[in-house]
Amino acid sequence: MCLATVGPPPTHKPTSRVVLLRGCDQRGFVWFTNYDSSLKINPHACLSFYWPHTQRQVRVEGAVSRLPPDESDGYCNRRLVGNRVPGEGSVQGPHVSTHAERKTALQDKYAHALATGYRLSPDRMEFWQGHDDRNRRVYVQTRTHAQEHQLADSTDSSGSGGGGHGGGLEGQWVLETMLS
């Protein structure tokens, strides 16, 4: 999947890279990478999944949080040492002349804190379906949060409790269909 974030001040430049989706459940989408300082400053991101042969794309936007240490450590501990090292390739260290020396140096420096897990909790999802005539259909789902339901409930003068809004921590999803 493609992960897009906004860089730190003063530039706030957007950046994107491909990371491996490691899990998806009702809480969100999970991936592991080296610690990303841009997510500490601006904990929001966008994920994109693209399937060119079927002309489909999914975009997911939302807030990002670091996984608890036990979840990140569990993932790191399941990986073989040889598979941990490539993930640490961006760590700066002393100059080494051979691949074997580099691998040994990185194994010696390996720390679980470098491989951090993140979870994006979606607020907006777009499902794109292309067609041969270059037209496309887009379905957009936007999450409404419990705070919005509480505000709607408190301003509803009909006494119906917000016109049937559910509420809860998960919120509800509103579906729109767009043609373009």
Short mmCIF file of N, CA and C in Angstrom, two decimals:
data_model
loop_
_atom_site.label_atom_id
_atom_site.label_comp_id
_atom_site.label_asym_id
_atom_site.label_seq_id
_atom_site.Cartn_x
_atom_site.Cartn_y
_atom_site.Cartn_z
N MET A 1 0.85 -1.17 0.00
CA MET A 1 0.00 0.00 0.00
C MET A 1 0.89 1.22 0.00
N CYS A 2 0.37 2.32 -0.48
CA CYS A 2 1.10 3.58 -0.47
C CYS A 2 0.65 4.37 0.75
N LEU A 3 1.62 4.81 1.54
CA LEU A 3 1.37 5.60 2.74
C LEU A 3 1.80 7.04 2.46
N ALA A 4 0.89 7.99 2.63
CA ALA A 4 1.19 9.41 2.42
C ALA A 4 1.06 10.15 3.75
N THR A 5 2.07 10.96 4.06
CA THR A 5 2.07 11.77 5.28
C THR A 5 2.51 13.18 4.91
N VAL A 6 2.41 14.08 5.88
CA VAL A 6 2.88 15.45 5.70
C VAL A 6 4.08 15.63 6.60
N GLY A 7 5.16 16.16 6.03
CA GLY A 7 6.41 16.32 6.76
C GLY A 7 6.34 17.37 7.84
N PRO A 8 7.40 17.41 8.64
CA PRO A 8 7.44 18.35 9.78
C PRO A 8 7.69 19.79 9.32
N PRO A 9 7.46 20.75 10.22
CA PRO A 9 7.76 22.15 9.91
C PRO A 9 9.24 22.30 9.65
N PRO A 10 9.68 23.26 8.96
CA PRO A 10 8.90 24.39 8.44
C PRO A 10 8.31 24.13 7.06
N THR A 11 8.68 23.05 6.39
CA THR A 11 8.25 22.86 5.01
C THR A 11 6.87 22.23 4.87
N HIS A 12 6.51 21.33 5.77
CA HIS A 12 5.22 20.61 5.70
C HIS A 12 5.03 19.95 4.34
N LYS A 13 6.11 19.47 3.73
CA LYS A 13 6.00 18.85 2.41
C LYS A 13 5.39 17.46 2.52
N PRO A 14 4.51 17.13 1.56
CA PRO A 14 3.95 15.77 1.56
C PRO A 14 5.02 14.77 1.13
N THR A 15 4.87 13.56 1.63
CA THR A 15 5.77 12.48 1.27
C THR A 15 4.95 11.19 1.19
N SER A 16 5.41 10.27 0.37
CA SER A 16 4.71 8.98 0.29
C SER A 16 5.73 7.88 0.06
N ARG A 17 5.35 6.68 0.46
CA ARG A 17 6.21 5.52 0.27
C ARG A 17 5.33 4.27 0.34
N VAL A 18 5.87 3.18 -0.16
CA VAL A 18 5.15 1.91 -0.14
C VAL A 18 5.56 1.15 1.10
N VAL A 19 4.57 0.70 1.87
CA VAL A 19 4.80 -0.13 3.04
C VAL A 19 3.88 -1.35 2.95
N LEU A 20 4.19 -2.36 3.71
CA LEU A 20 3.41 -3.60 3.68
C LEU A 20 2.29 -3.55 4.72
N LEU A 21 1.07 -3.73 4.28
CA LEU A 21 -0.07 -3.83 5.19
C LEU A 21 0.07 -5.12 5.98
N ARG A 22 0.11 -5.04 7.31
CA ARG A 22 0.31 -6.22 8.15
C ARG A 22 -0.98 -6.67 8.83
N GLY A 23 -2.02 -5.86 8.80
CA GLY A 23 -3.26 -6.28 9.43
C GLY A 23 -4.35 -5.24 9.21
N CYS A 24 -5.58 -5.72 9.30
CA CYS A 24 -6.74 -4.85 9.15
C CYS A 24 -7.88 -5.47 9.96
N ASP A 25 -8.47 -4.68 10.83
CA ASP A 25 -9.62 -5.14 11.60
C ASP A 25 -10.52 -3.94 11.88
N GLN A 26 -11.48 -4.09 12.78
CA GLN A 26 -12.43 -3.02 13.05
C GLN A 26 -11.76 -1.77 13.63
N ARG A 27 -10.53 -1.91 14.14
CA ARG A 27 -9.82 -0.75 14.70
C ARG A 27 -9.04 0.01 13.65
N GLY A 28 -8.74 -0.62 12.52
CA GLY A 28 -8.03 0.10 11.46
C GLY A 28 -7.01 -0.75 10.73
N PHE A 29 -6.10 -0.07 10.04
CA PHE A 29 -5.09 -0.68 9.18
C PHE A 29 -3.73 -0.58 9.86
N VAL A 30 -2.96 -1.68 9.88
CA VAL A 30 -1.71 -1.75 10.63
C VAL A 30 -0.52 -1.98 9.69
N TRP A 31 0.58 -1.26 9.94
CA TRP A 31 1.84 -1.48 9.25
C TRP A 31 2.97 -1.24 10.22
N PHE A 32 4.16 -1.71 9.85
CA PHE A 32 5.36 -1.53 10.66
C PHE A 32 6.43 -0.85 9.82
N THR A 33 7.15 0.06 10.42
CA THR A 33 8.22 0.76 9.74
C THR A 33 9.14 1.35 10.79
N ASN A 34 10.26 1.92 10.35
CA ASN A 34 11.11 2.64 11.28
C ASN A 34 10.30 3.80 11.85
N TYR A 35 10.68 4.25 13.03
CA TYR A 35 9.96 5.34 13.68
C TYR A 35 9.84 6.53 12.74
N ASP A 36 8.65 7.05 12.57
CA ASP A 36 8.37 8.12 11.63
C ASP A 36 8.04 9.40 12.39
N SER A 37 8.98 10.35 12.43
CA SER A 37 8.78 11.57 13.20
C SER A 37 7.67 12.44 12.61
N SER A 38 7.40 12.33 11.29
CA SER A 38 6.33 13.16 10.72
C SER A 38 4.98 12.76 11.30
N LEU A 39 4.79 11.49 11.65
CA LEU A 39 3.52 11.07 12.25
C LEU A 39 3.41 11.52 13.70
N LYS A 40 4.52 11.77 14.35
CA LYS A 40 4.48 12.30 15.71
C LYS A 40 3.98 13.74 15.70
N ILE A 41 4.42 14.50 14.70
CA ILE A 41 4.03 15.91 14.61
C ILE A 41 2.63 16.07 14.05
N ASN A 42 2.29 15.31 13.01
CA ASN A 42 0.97 15.38 12.39
C ASN A 42 0.45 13.96 12.26
N PRO A 43 -0.29 13.48 13.25
CA PRO A 43 -0.71 12.07 13.27
C PRO A 43 -1.90 11.75 12.37
N HIS A 44 -1.82 12.16 11.12
CA HIS A 44 -2.84 11.85 10.12
C HIS A 44 -2.14 11.37 8.86
N ALA A 45 -2.80 10.47 8.14
CA ALA A 45 -2.20 9.92 6.93
C ALA A 45 -3.29 9.47 5.97
N CYS A 46 -2.83 9.11 4.78
CA CYS A 46 -3.70 8.56 3.75
C CYS A 46 -3.05 7.29 3.22
N LEU A 47 -3.83 6.25 3.05
CA LEU A 47 -3.38 4.99 2.47
C LEU A 47 -4.05 4.83 1.11
N SER A 48 -3.32 4.31 0.14
CA SER A 48 -3.90 4.04 -1.18
C SER A 48 -3.56 2.61 -1.59
N PHE A 49 -4.57 1.94 -2.09
CA PHE A 49 -4.41 0.59 -2.64
C PHE A 49 -4.88 0.67 -4.10
N TYR A 50 -4.09 0.15 -5.02
CA TYR A 50 -4.42 0.28 -6.43
C TYR A 50 -4.27 -1.07 -7.13
N TRP A 51 -5.29 -1.44 -7.90
CA TRP A 51 -5.29 -2.66 -8.69
C TRP A 51 -5.54 -2.27 -10.15
N PRO A 52 -4.47 -2.05 -10.94
CA PRO A 52 -4.65 -1.53 -12.30
C PRO A 52 -5.44 -2.46 -13.23
N HIS A 53 -5.30 -3.76 -13.08
CA HIS A 53 -5.97 -4.69 -14.00
C HIS A 53 -7.49 -4.70 -13.81
N THR A 54 -7.93 -4.35 -12.63
CA THR A 54 -9.38 -4.31 -12.38
C THR A 54 -9.91 -2.87 -12.36
N GLN A 55 -9.01 -1.90 -12.57
CA GLN A 55 -9.36 -0.48 -12.56
C GLN A 55 -10.02 -0.08 -11.24
N ARG A 56 -9.46 -0.56 -10.16
CA ARG A 56 -10.00 -0.24 -8.84
C ARG A 56 -8.94 0.39 -7.95
N GLN A 57 -9.42 1.27 -7.10
CA GLN A 57 -8.54 1.92 -6.13
C GLN A 57 -9.34 2.18 -4.86
N VAL A 58 -8.66 2.05 -3.74
CA VAL A 58 -9.25 2.38 -2.44
C VAL A 58 -8.33 3.38 -1.77
N ARG A 59 -8.88 4.48 -1.30
CA ARG A 59 -8.15 5.49 -0.53
C ARG A 59 -8.75 5.52 0.87
N VAL A 60 -7.88 5.58 1.88
CA VAL A 60 -8.33 5.60 3.26
C VAL A 60 -7.61 6.74 3.97
N GLU A 61 -8.35 7.62 4.62
CA GLU A 61 -7.77 8.74 5.37
C GLU A 61 -8.15 8.59 6.83
N GLY A 62 -7.26 9.03 7.72
CA GLY A 62 -7.61 8.99 9.13
C GLY A 62 -6.46 9.32 10.05
N ALA A 63 -6.77 9.23 11.34
CA ALA A 63 -5.79 9.50 12.38
C ALA A 63 -4.91 8.27 12.58
N VAL A 64 -3.63 8.52 12.89
CA VAL A 64 -2.65 7.45 13.07
C VAL A 64 -2.17 7.45 14.51
N SER A 65 -2.04 6.26 15.07
CA SER A 65 -1.48 6.12 16.42
C SER A 65 -0.45 5.00 16.40
N ARG A 66 0.52 5.11 17.30
CA ARG A 66 1.51 4.05 17.43
C ARG A 66 0.88 2.88 18.14
N LEU A 67 1.27 1.68 17.74
CA LEU A 67 0.79 0.48 18.43
C LEU A 67 1.42 0.43 19.82
N PRO A 68 0.75 -0.19 20.77
CA PRO A 68 1.36 -0.39 22.08
C PRO A 68 2.64 -1.21 21.94
N PRO A 69 3.63 -1.00 22.81
CA PRO A 69 4.90 -1.72 22.71
C PRO A 69 4.76 -3.23 22.64
N ASP A 70 3.79 -3.80 23.37
CA ASP A 70 3.66 -5.26 23.33
C ASP A 70 3.27 -5.77 21.94
N GLU A 71 2.44 -5.00 21.19
CA GLU A 71 2.09 -5.41 19.84
C GLU A 71 3.27 -5.26 18.89
N SER A 72 4.02 -4.15 19.00
CA SER A 72 5.19 -3.95 18.15
C SER A 72 6.26 -4.99 18.46
N ASP A 73 6.52 -5.24 19.75
CA ASP A 73 7.52 -6.22 20.13
C ASP A 73 7.12 -7.62 19.69
N GLY A 74 5.83 -7.93 19.77
CA GLY A 74 5.36 -9.24 19.33
C GLY A 74 5.65 -9.46 17.86
N TYR A 75 5.42 -8.44 17.05
CA TYR A 75 5.73 -8.53 15.62
C TYR A 75 7.23 -8.70 15.41
N CYS A 76 8.04 -7.87 16.09
CA CYS A 76 9.50 -7.94 15.92
C CYS A 76 10.04 -9.29 16.36
N ASN A 77 9.52 -9.83 17.44
CA ASN A 77 10.03 -11.11 17.95
C ASN A 77 9.69 -12.28 17.03
N ARG A 78 8.61 -12.15 16.24
CA ARG A 78 8.22 -13.22 15.32
C ARG A 78 9.10 -13.24 14.07
N ARG A 79 9.77 -12.15 13.77
CA ARG A 79 10.60 -12.08 12.57
C ARG A 79 11.96 -12.70 12.83
N LEU A 80 12.48 -13.41 11.85
CA LEU A 80 13.82 -13.96 11.94
C LEU A 80 14.82 -12.81 11.96
N VAL A 81 15.95 -13.00 12.63
CA VAL A 81 16.94 -11.95 12.73
C VAL A 81 17.37 -11.46 11.34
N GLY A 82 17.57 -12.38 10.43
CA GLY A 82 17.97 -11.99 9.08
C GLY A 82 16.94 -11.13 8.38
N ASN A 83 15.67 -11.28 8.73
CA ASN A 83 14.60 -10.46 8.14
C ASN A 83 14.43 -9.14 8.88
N ARG A 84 14.96 -9.02 10.07
CA ARG A 84 14.88 -7.76 10.80
C ARG A 84 15.85 -6.74 10.24
N VAL A 85 17.00 -7.22 9.79
CA VAL A 85 18.09 -6.34 9.38
C VAL A 85 17.70 -5.43 8.21
N PRO A 86 17.07 -5.93 7.12
CA PRO A 86 16.76 -5.01 6.02
C PRO A 86 15.87 -3.85 6.45
N GLY A 87 15.00 -4.07 7.43
CA GLY A 87 14.14 -3.00 7.92
C GLY A 87 14.90 -1.92 8.64
N GLU A 88 16.10 -2.21 9.04
CA GLU A 88 16.92 -1.22 9.76
C GLU A 88 17.95 -0.58 8.84
N GLY A 89 17.84 -0.80 7.55
CA GLY A 89 18.85 -0.32 6.61
C GLY A 89 19.05 1.17 6.59
N SER A 90 18.06 1.94 7.04
CA SER A 90 18.22 3.39 7.00
C SER A 90 18.89 3.93 8.25
N VAL A 91 19.22 3.07 9.20
CA VAL A 91 19.88 3.53 10.41
C VAL A 91 21.29 3.97 10.07
N GLN A 92 21.67 5.18 10.50
CA GLN A 92 23.01 5.69 10.24
C GLN A 92 23.99 5.06 11.21
N GLY A 93 25.16 4.71 10.73
CA GLY A 93 26.14 4.08 11.58
C GLY A 93 27.52 4.21 10.98
N PRO A 94 28.49 3.50 11.54
CA PRO A 94 29.85 3.59 11.04
C PRO A 94 29.95 3.00 9.64
N HIS A 95 30.92 3.49 8.89
CA HIS A 95 31.15 2.98 7.53
C HIS A 95 31.58 1.52 7.61
N VAL A 96 30.96 0.68 6.79
CA VAL A 96 31.35 -0.72 6.70
C VAL A 96 31.59 -1.02 5.23
N SER A 97 32.53 -1.90 4.97
CA SER A 97 32.93 -2.12 3.58
C SER A 97 32.25 -3.32 2.93
N THR A 98 31.77 -4.27 3.69
CA THR A 98 31.16 -5.44 3.07
C THR A 98 29.74 -5.63 3.58
N HIS A 99 28.98 -6.38 2.82
CA HIS A 99 27.60 -6.67 3.23
C HIS A 99 27.58 -7.43 4.56
N ALA A 100 28.50 -8.36 4.73
CA ALA A 100 28.56 -9.15 5.97
C ALA A 100 28.85 -8.25 7.18
N GLU A 101 29.77 -7.29 7.01
CA GLU A 101 30.08 -6.36 8.11
C GLU A 101 28.86 -5.50 8.43
N ARG A 102 28.17 -5.05 7.39
CA ARG A 102 26.97 -4.22 7.60
C ARG A 102 25.89 -5.01 8.33
N LYS A 103 25.67 -6.24 7.90
CA LYS A 103 24.67 -7.08 8.53
C LYS A 103 24.99 -7.30 10.00
N THR A 104 26.26 -7.58 10.31
CA THR A 104 26.68 -7.78 11.70
C THR A 104 26.50 -6.51 12.51
N ALA A 105 26.89 -5.37 11.93
CA ALA A 105 26.76 -4.09 12.64
C ALA A 105 25.29 -3.79 12.94
N LEU A 106 24.42 -4.02 11.97
CA LEU A 106 23.01 -3.75 12.18
C LEU A 106 22.39 -4.72 13.18
N GLN A 107 22.79 -5.98 13.16
CA GLN A 107 22.27 -6.94 14.13
C GLN A 107 22.68 -6.52 15.54
N ASP A 108 23.92 -6.02 15.68
CA ASP A 108 24.39 -5.57 16.99
C ASP A 108 23.61 -4.36 17.47
N LYS A 109 23.19 -3.49 16.54
CA LYS A 109 22.50 -2.26 16.92
C LYS A 109 20.98 -2.43 16.98
N TYR A 110 20.47 -3.61 16.56
CA TYR A 110 19.02 -3.77 16.44
C TYR A 110 18.32 -3.48 17.77
N ALA A 111 17.29 -2.69 17.70
CA ALA A 111 16.46 -2.40 18.86
C ALA A 111 15.01 -2.40 18.41
N HIS A 112 14.11 -2.94 19.22
CA HIS A 112 12.70 -3.02 18.85
C HIS A 112 12.09 -1.64 18.64
N ALA A 113 12.63 -0.63 19.31
CA ALA A 113 12.06 0.71 19.18
C ALA A 113 12.17 1.23 17.75
N LEU A 114 13.10 0.69 16.95
CA LEU A 114 13.26 1.17 15.59
C LEU A 114 12.14 0.67 14.68
N ALA A 115 11.65 -0.52 14.91
CA ALA A 115 10.55 -1.07 14.11
C ALA A 115 9.27 -0.84 14.88
N THR A 116 8.57 0.19 14.51
CA THR A 116 7.38 0.63 15.23
C THR A 116 6.13 0.30 14.43
N GLY A 117 5.11 -0.14 15.12
CA GLY A 117 3.83 -0.41 14.47
C GLY A 117 2.92 0.80 14.56
N TYR A 118 2.15 1.02 13.51
CA TYR A 118 1.20 2.12 13.46
C TYR A 118 -0.16 1.59 13.05
N ARG A 119 -1.21 2.28 13.49
CA ARG A 119 -2.58 1.94 13.09
C ARG A 119 -3.28 3.21 12.62
N LEU A 120 -3.84 3.14 11.42
CA LEU A 120 -4.66 4.22 10.91
C LEU A 120 -6.11 3.86 11.16
N SER A 121 -6.80 4.72 11.91
CA SER A 121 -8.24 4.54 12.16
C SER A 121 -8.99 5.38 11.13
N PRO A 122 -9.69 4.75 10.21
CA PRO A 122 -10.27 5.49 9.09
C PRO A 122 -11.39 6.44 9.49
N ASP A 123 -11.37 7.62 8.86
CA ASP A 123 -12.46 8.60 8.96
C ASP A 123 -13.17 8.76 7.62
N ARG A 124 -12.44 8.42 6.55
CA ARG A 124 -12.98 8.57 5.19
C ARG A 124 -12.38 7.46 4.33
N MET A 125 -13.23 6.83 3.53
CA MET A 125 -12.79 5.80 2.59
C MET A 125 -13.43 6.07 1.24
N GLU A 126 -12.63 5.98 0.19
CA GLU A 126 -13.12 6.16 -1.17
C GLU A 126 -12.86 4.87 -1.94
N PHE A 127 -13.88 4.41 -2.63
CA PHE A 127 -13.79 3.20 -3.46
C PHE A 127 -14.00 3.63 -4.91
N TRP A 128 -12.97 3.50 -5.73
CA TRP A 128 -13.00 3.94 -7.12
C TRP A 128 -13.12 2.74 -8.04
N GLN A 129 -14.04 2.81 -8.99
CA GLN A 129 -14.18 1.78 -10.02
C GLN A 129 -14.12 2.46 -11.38
N GLY A 130 -13.09 2.13 -12.16
CA GLY A 130 -12.93 2.71 -13.48
C GLY A 130 -13.70 1.92 -14.52
N HIS A 131 -13.85 2.52 -15.69
CA HIS A 131 -14.52 1.88 -16.82
C HIS A 131 -13.71 2.15 -18.07
N ASP A 132 -13.95 1.38 -19.13
CA ASP A 132 -13.20 1.53 -20.38
C ASP A 132 -13.37 2.90 -21.01
N ASP A 133 -14.49 3.57 -20.79
CA ASP A 133 -14.74 4.89 -21.40
C ASP A 133 -14.14 6.03 -20.57
N ARG A 134 -13.26 5.71 -19.64
CA ARG A 134 -12.55 6.65 -18.78
C ARG A 134 -13.46 7.32 -17.74
N ASN A 135 -14.72 6.96 -17.73
CA ASN A 135 -15.58 7.42 -16.64
C ASN A 135 -15.34 6.53 -15.44
N ARG A 136 -15.68 6.99 -14.28
CA ARG A 136 -15.51 6.17 -13.08
C ARG A 136 -16.63 6.47 -12.09
N ARG A 137 -16.84 5.50 -11.26
CA ARG A 137 -17.81 5.63 -10.18
C ARG A 137 -17.03 5.63 -8.88
N VAL A 138 -17.39 6.54 -7.99
CA VAL A 138 -16.69 6.68 -6.72
C VAL A 138 -17.72 6.59 -5.60
N TYR A 139 -17.45 5.71 -4.66
CA TYR A 139 -18.26 5.60 -3.45
C TYR A 139 -17.41 6.15 -2.31
N VAL A 140 -17.96 7.08 -1.58
CA VAL A 140 -17.24 7.70 -0.46
C VAL A 140 -18.00 7.41 0.82
N GLN A 141 -17.28 6.86 1.79
CA GLN A 141 -17.84 6.64 3.11
C GLN A 141 -17.12 7.56 4.09
N THR A 142 -17.89 8.32 4.86
CA THR A 142 -17.33 9.23 5.85
C THR A 142 -17.88 8.85 7.21
N ARG A 143 -17.00 8.76 8.18
CA ARG A 143 -17.41 8.38 9.53
C ARG A 143 -17.87 9.63 10.28
N THR A 144 -19.02 9.51 10.94
CA THR A 144 -19.47 10.55 11.85
C THR A 144 -19.14 10.06 13.26
N HIS A 145 -18.62 10.95 14.07
CA HIS A 145 -18.15 10.55 15.39
C HIS A 145 -19.19 10.77 16.47
N ALA A 146 -18.96 10.16 17.61
CA ALA A 146 -19.89 10.24 18.73
C ALA A 146 -20.14 11.69 19.14
N GLN A 147 -19.11 12.55 19.08
CA GLN A 147 -19.29 13.94 19.47
C GLN A 147 -20.31 14.62 18.55
N GLU A 148 -20.27 14.30 17.25
CA GLU A 148 -21.22 14.89 16.32
C GLU A 148 -22.64 14.41 16.64
N HIS A 149 -22.77 13.14 17.04
CA HIS A 149 -24.10 12.63 17.39
C HIS A 149 -24.61 13.31 18.65
N GLN A 150 -23.73 13.53 19.62
CA GLN A 150 -24.14 14.19 20.85
C GLN A 150 -24.60 15.61 20.56
N LEU A 151 -23.88 16.33 19.67
CA LEU A 151 -24.27 17.68 19.30
C LEU A 151 -25.62 17.65 18.60
N ALA A 152 -25.83 16.71 17.69
CA ALA A 152 -27.10 16.60 16.98
C ALA A 152 -28.22 16.28 17.96
N ASP A 153 -27.95 15.41 18.94
CA ASP A 153 -28.97 15.07 19.92
C ASP A 153 -29.34 16.28 20.77
N SER A 154 -28.34 17.09 21.14
CA SER A 154 -28.62 18.22 22.03
C SER A 154 -29.30 19.36 21.29
N THR A 155 -29.19 19.46 19.97
CA THR A 155 -29.82 20.54 19.22
C THR A 155 -31.12 20.11 18.56
N ASP A 156 -31.52 18.86 18.71
CA ASP A 156 -32.75 18.37 18.09
C ASP A 156 -33.94 18.82 18.93
N SER A 157 -34.78 19.66 18.36
CA SER A 157 -35.92 20.19 19.11
C SER A 157 -37.14 19.30 19.01
N SER A 158 -37.10 18.25 18.19
CA SER A 158 -38.28 17.41 18.02
C SER A 158 -38.47 16.42 19.14
N GLY A 159 -37.41 16.26 19.97
CA GLY A 159 -37.51 15.30 21.05
C GLY A 159 -37.29 13.87 20.60
N SER A 160 -36.86 13.69 19.38
CA SER A 160 -36.68 12.33 18.88
C SER A 160 -35.29 11.79 19.15
N GLY A 161 -34.45 12.56 19.87
CA GLY A 161 -33.12 12.06 20.20
C GLY A 161 -32.17 12.10 19.02
N GLY A 162 -32.30 13.10 18.17
CA GLY A 162 -31.32 13.25 17.10
C GLY A 162 -31.73 12.59 15.80
N GLY A 163 -33.00 12.28 15.65
CA GLY A 163 -33.45 11.74 14.38
C GLY A 163 -32.92 10.37 14.07
N GLY A 164 -32.69 9.55 15.11
CA GLY A 164 -32.28 8.19 14.87
C GLY A 164 -30.79 7.98 14.77
N HIS A 165 -29.98 8.98 15.10
CA HIS A 165 -28.53 8.79 15.09
C HIS A 165 -28.15 7.80 16.18
N GLY A 166 -27.25 6.89 15.84
CA GLY A 166 -26.85 5.84 16.76
C GLY A 166 -25.87 6.30 17.81
N GLY A 167 -24.73 6.84 17.41
CA GLY A 167 -23.72 7.26 18.38
C GLY A 167 -22.79 6.11 18.71
N GLY A 168 -22.18 6.19 19.88
CA GLY A 168 -21.19 5.20 20.25
C GLY A 168 -19.81 5.66 19.83
N LEU A 169 -18.80 5.01 20.36
CA LEU A 169 -17.44 5.41 20.05
C LEU A 169 -17.06 5.18 18.60
N GLU A 170 -17.68 4.19 17.96
CA GLU A 170 -17.33 3.89 16.59
C GLU A 170 -17.89 4.91 15.62
N GLY A 171 -18.98 5.55 15.97
CA GLY A 171 -19.63 6.45 15.03
C GLY A 171 -20.37 5.67 13.96
N GLN A 172 -20.94 6.38 13.03
CA GLN A 172 -21.65 5.77 11.92
C GLN A 172 -20.99 6.18 10.63
N TRP A 173 -21.25 5.42 9.57
CA TRP A 173 -20.70 5.72 8.26
C TRP A 173 -21.80 6.26 7.37
N VAL A 174 -21.49 7.36 6.65
CA VAL A 174 -22.40 7.95 5.70
C VAL A 174 -21.84 7.63 4.31
N LEU A 175 -22.68 7.10 3.40
CA LEU A 175 -22.25 6.71 2.08
C LEU A 175 -22.75 7.70 1.04
N GLU A 176 -21.85 8.15 0.18
CA GLU A 176 -22.19 9.01 -0.95
C GLU A 176 -21.75 8.29 -2.22
N THR A 177 -22.46 8.52 -3.30
CA THR A 177 -22.03 7.97 -4.59
C THR A 177 -21.80 9.15 -5.53
N MET A 178 -20.65 9.13 -6.20
CA MET A 178 -20.31 10.20 -7.13
C MET A 178 -19.91 9.58 -8.46
N LEU A 179 -20.26 10.25 -9.53
CA LEU A 179 -19.80 9.84 -10.85
C LEU A 179 -18.84 10.91 -11.34
N SER A 180 -17.79 10.46 -12.03
CA SER A 180 -16.88 11.46 -12.59
C SER A 180 -16.37 11.00 -13.94
#
